[in-house]
Coordinates of C-alpha atoms in Angstrom, one line a residue:
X962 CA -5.9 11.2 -39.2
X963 CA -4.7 8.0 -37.3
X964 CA -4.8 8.2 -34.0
X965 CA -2.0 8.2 -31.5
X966 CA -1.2 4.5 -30.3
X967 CA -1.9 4.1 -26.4
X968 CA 1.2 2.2 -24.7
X969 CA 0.1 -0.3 -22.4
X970 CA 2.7 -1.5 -19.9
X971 CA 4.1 -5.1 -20.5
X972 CA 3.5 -6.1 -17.0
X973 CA 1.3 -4.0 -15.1
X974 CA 1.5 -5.7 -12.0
X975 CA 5.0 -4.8 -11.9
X976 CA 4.4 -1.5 -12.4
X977 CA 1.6 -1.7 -9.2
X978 CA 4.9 -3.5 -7.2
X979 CA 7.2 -0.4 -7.8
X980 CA 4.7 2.3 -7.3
X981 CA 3.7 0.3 -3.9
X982 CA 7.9 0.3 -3.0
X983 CA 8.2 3.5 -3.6
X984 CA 5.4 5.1 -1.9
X985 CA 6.7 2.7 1.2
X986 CA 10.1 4.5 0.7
X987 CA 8.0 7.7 0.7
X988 CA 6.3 7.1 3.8
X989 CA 9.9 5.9 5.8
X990 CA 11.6 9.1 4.7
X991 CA 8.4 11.0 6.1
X992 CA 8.6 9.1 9.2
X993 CA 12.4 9.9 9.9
X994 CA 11.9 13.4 9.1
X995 CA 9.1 13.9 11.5
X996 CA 11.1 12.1 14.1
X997 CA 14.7 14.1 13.4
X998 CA 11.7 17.5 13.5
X999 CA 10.5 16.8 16.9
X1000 CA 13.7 15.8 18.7
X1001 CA 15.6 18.9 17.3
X1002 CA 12.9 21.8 16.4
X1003 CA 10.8 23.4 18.3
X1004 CA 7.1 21.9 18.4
X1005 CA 3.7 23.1 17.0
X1006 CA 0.8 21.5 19.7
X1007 CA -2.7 21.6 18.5
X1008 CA -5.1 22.8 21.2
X1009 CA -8.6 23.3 21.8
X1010 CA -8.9 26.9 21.8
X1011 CA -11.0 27.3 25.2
X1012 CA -7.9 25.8 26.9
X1013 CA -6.0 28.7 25.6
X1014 CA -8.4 31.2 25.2
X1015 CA -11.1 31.0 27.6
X1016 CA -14.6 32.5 25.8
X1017 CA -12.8 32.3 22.6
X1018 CA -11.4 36.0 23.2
X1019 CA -7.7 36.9 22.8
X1020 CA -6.1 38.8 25.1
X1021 CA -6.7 42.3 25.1
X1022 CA -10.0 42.1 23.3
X1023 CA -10.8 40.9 19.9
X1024 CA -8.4 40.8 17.4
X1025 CA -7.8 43.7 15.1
X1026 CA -7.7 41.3 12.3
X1027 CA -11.6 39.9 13.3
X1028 CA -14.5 42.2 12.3
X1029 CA -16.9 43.0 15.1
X1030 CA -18.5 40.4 16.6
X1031 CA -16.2 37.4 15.5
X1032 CA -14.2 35.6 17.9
X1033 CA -12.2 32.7 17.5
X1034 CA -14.1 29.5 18.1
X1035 CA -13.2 28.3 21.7
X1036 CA -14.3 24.2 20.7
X1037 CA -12.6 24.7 18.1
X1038 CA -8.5 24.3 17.3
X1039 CA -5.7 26.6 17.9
X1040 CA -2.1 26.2 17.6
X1041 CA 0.8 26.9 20.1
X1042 CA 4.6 26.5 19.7
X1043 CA 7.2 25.0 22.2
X1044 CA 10.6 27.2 21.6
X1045 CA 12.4 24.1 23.8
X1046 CA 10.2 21.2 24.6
X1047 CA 11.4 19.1 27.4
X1048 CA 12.3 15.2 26.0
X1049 CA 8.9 14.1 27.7
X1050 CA 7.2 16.8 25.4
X1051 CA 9.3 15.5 22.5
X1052 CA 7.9 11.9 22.7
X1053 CA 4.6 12.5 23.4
X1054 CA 4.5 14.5 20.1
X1055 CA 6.5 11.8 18.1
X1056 CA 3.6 9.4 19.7
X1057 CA 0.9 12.1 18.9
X1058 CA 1.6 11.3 15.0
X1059 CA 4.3 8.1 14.6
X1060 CA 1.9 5.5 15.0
X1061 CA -0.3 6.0 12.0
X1062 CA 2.9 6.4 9.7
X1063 CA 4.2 2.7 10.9
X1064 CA 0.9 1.2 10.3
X1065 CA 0.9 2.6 6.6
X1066 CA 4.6 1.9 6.1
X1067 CA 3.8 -1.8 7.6
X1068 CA 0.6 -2.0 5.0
X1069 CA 2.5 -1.1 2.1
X1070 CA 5.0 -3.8 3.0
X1071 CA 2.7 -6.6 3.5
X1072 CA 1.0 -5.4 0.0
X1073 CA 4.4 -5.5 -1.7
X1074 CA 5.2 -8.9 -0.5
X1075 CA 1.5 -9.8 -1.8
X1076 CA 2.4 -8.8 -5.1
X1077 CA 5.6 -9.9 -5.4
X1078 CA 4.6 -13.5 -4.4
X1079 CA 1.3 -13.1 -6.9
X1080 CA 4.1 -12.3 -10.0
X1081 CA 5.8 -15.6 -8.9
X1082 CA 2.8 -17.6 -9.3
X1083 CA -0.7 -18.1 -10.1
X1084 CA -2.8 -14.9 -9.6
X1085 CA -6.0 -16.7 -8.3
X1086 CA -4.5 -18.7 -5.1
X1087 CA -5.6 -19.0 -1.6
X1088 CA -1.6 -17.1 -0.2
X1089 CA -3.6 -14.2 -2.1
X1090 CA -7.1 -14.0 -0.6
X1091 CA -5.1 -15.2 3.0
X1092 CA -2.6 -11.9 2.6
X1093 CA -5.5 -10.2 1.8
X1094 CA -7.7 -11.1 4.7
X1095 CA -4.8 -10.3 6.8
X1096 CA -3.6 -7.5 5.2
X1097 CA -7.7 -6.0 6.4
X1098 CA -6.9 -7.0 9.8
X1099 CA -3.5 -5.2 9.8
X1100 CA -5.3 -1.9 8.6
X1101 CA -8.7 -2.1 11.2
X1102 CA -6.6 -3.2 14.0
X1103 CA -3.5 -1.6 13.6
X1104 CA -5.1 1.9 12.2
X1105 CA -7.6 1.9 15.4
X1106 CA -4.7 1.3 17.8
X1107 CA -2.5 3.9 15.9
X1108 CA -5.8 6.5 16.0
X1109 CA -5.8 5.0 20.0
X1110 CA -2.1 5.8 20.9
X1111 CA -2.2 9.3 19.3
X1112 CA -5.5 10.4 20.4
X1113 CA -4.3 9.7 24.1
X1114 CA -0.7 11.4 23.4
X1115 CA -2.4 14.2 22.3
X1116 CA -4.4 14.6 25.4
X1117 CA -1.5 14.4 27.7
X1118 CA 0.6 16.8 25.6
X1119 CA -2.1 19.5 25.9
X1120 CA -1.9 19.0 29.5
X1121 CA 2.1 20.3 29.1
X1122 CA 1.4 23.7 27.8
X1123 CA -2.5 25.3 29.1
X1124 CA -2.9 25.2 32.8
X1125 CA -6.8 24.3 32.6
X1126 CA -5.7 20.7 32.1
X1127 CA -5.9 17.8 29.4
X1128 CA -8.0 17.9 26.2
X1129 CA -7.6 16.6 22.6
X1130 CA -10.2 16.4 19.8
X1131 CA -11.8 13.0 18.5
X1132 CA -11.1 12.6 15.0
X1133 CA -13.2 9.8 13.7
X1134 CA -12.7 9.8 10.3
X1135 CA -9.9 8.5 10.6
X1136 CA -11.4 5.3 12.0
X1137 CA -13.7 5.7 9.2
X1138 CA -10.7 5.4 6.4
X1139 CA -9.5 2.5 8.0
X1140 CA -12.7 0.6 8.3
X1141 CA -13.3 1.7 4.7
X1142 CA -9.4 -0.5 4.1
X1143 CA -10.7 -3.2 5.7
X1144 CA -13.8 -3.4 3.9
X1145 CA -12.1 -2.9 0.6
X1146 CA -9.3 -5.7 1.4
X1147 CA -12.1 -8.2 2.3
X1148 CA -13.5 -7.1 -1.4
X1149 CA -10.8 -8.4 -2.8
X1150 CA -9.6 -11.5 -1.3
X1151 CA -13.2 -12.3 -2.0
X1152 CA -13.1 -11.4 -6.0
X1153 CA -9.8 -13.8 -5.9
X1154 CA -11.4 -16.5 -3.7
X1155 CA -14.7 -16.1 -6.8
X1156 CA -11.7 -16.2 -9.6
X1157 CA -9.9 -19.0 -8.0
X1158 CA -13.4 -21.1 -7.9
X1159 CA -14.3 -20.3 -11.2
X1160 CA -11.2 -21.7 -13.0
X1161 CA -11.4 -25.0 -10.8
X1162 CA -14.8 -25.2 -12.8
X1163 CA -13.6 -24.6 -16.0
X1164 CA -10.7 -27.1 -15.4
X1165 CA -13.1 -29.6 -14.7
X1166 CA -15.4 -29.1 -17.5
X1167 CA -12.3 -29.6 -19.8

């Protein structure tokens, strides 16, 4: 029985461009959306449950839901709702996400102009490796001052709705994903700087 023929694209790199377009269209759509949510919804805060329920105990007792002995966490996170946050609330929450979402939107752009100028010319070139080194910077120093700007929002939006005062939770794996990007751009403008210096070789043994 002969097997079914596997289509290969005719130009995968084009393929990698669209997808890359797309997600970026993705990721714009998300970003307006979350925006036109926070400035005319109400708004979802996560809080550190001992600012909200001190000893980790609801009020009245423990919840009928809990067996006995559980309680709910109180490092851990609960979530509260703003009927009609004030417009100070609103931004703060649009700062407590938006960042991160412009630095992917502006990584996927930089990466599309990458490919689009690699399909115009030689793949193995120093533009490439140079948008690639930058392209690493972009992501380490644009995630960690994203991860920066919404870490502190989210502390000063706390401070908006529990009396005992500011708090907000450290994520740091976050910082870890974009150190991991960095790492992996630098990977790569490497492999193309190795490509590019192998063919000048094999151009001057012919």
């Amino acid at each position: 029985m002969p097997k079914p023929a596997i289509r290969r694209s005719a130009d995968p790199a084009a393929d990698l461009h669209q997808a890359v377009l797309l997600a970026a269209v993705i990721v714009a759509a998300g970003i307006i959306t979350m925006i036109v949510q926070a400035l005319t919804g109400s708004l979802r805060i996560p809080v550190v449950a001992d600012h909200v329920l001190p000893g980790g105990v609801l009020p009245g007792g423990t919840a009928t839901e809990l067996l006995d002995g559980v309680t709910v966490d109180p490092g851990g996170v609960v979530e509260v709702r703003v009927s009609d946050p004030t417009p100070a609330q609103q931004l703060l929450s649009i700062l407590a996400t938006l960042p991160t979402g412009v630095v992917v939107l502006a990584v996927l752009a930089v990466l599309a102009r990458a490919l689009g100028r690699s399909r115009r010319a030689e793949p193995f070139q120093a533009d490439l490796s140079k948008g690639l080194r930058r392209l690493g910077v972009l992501c380490l120093a644009g995630g960690s001052g994203a991860w920066l700007v919404e870490f502190f929002a989210r502390f000063v939006l706390v401070d908006t709705v529990s009396s005992t005062g500011a708090a907000a939770e450290a994520e740091l794996l976050a910082l870890g994903f974009w150190a991991l990007a960095w790492l992996g751009c630098l990977a790569l403008a490497a492999a193309v700087d190795r490509g590019r210096s192998m063919r000048t070789e094999l151009e001057g043994l012919v």
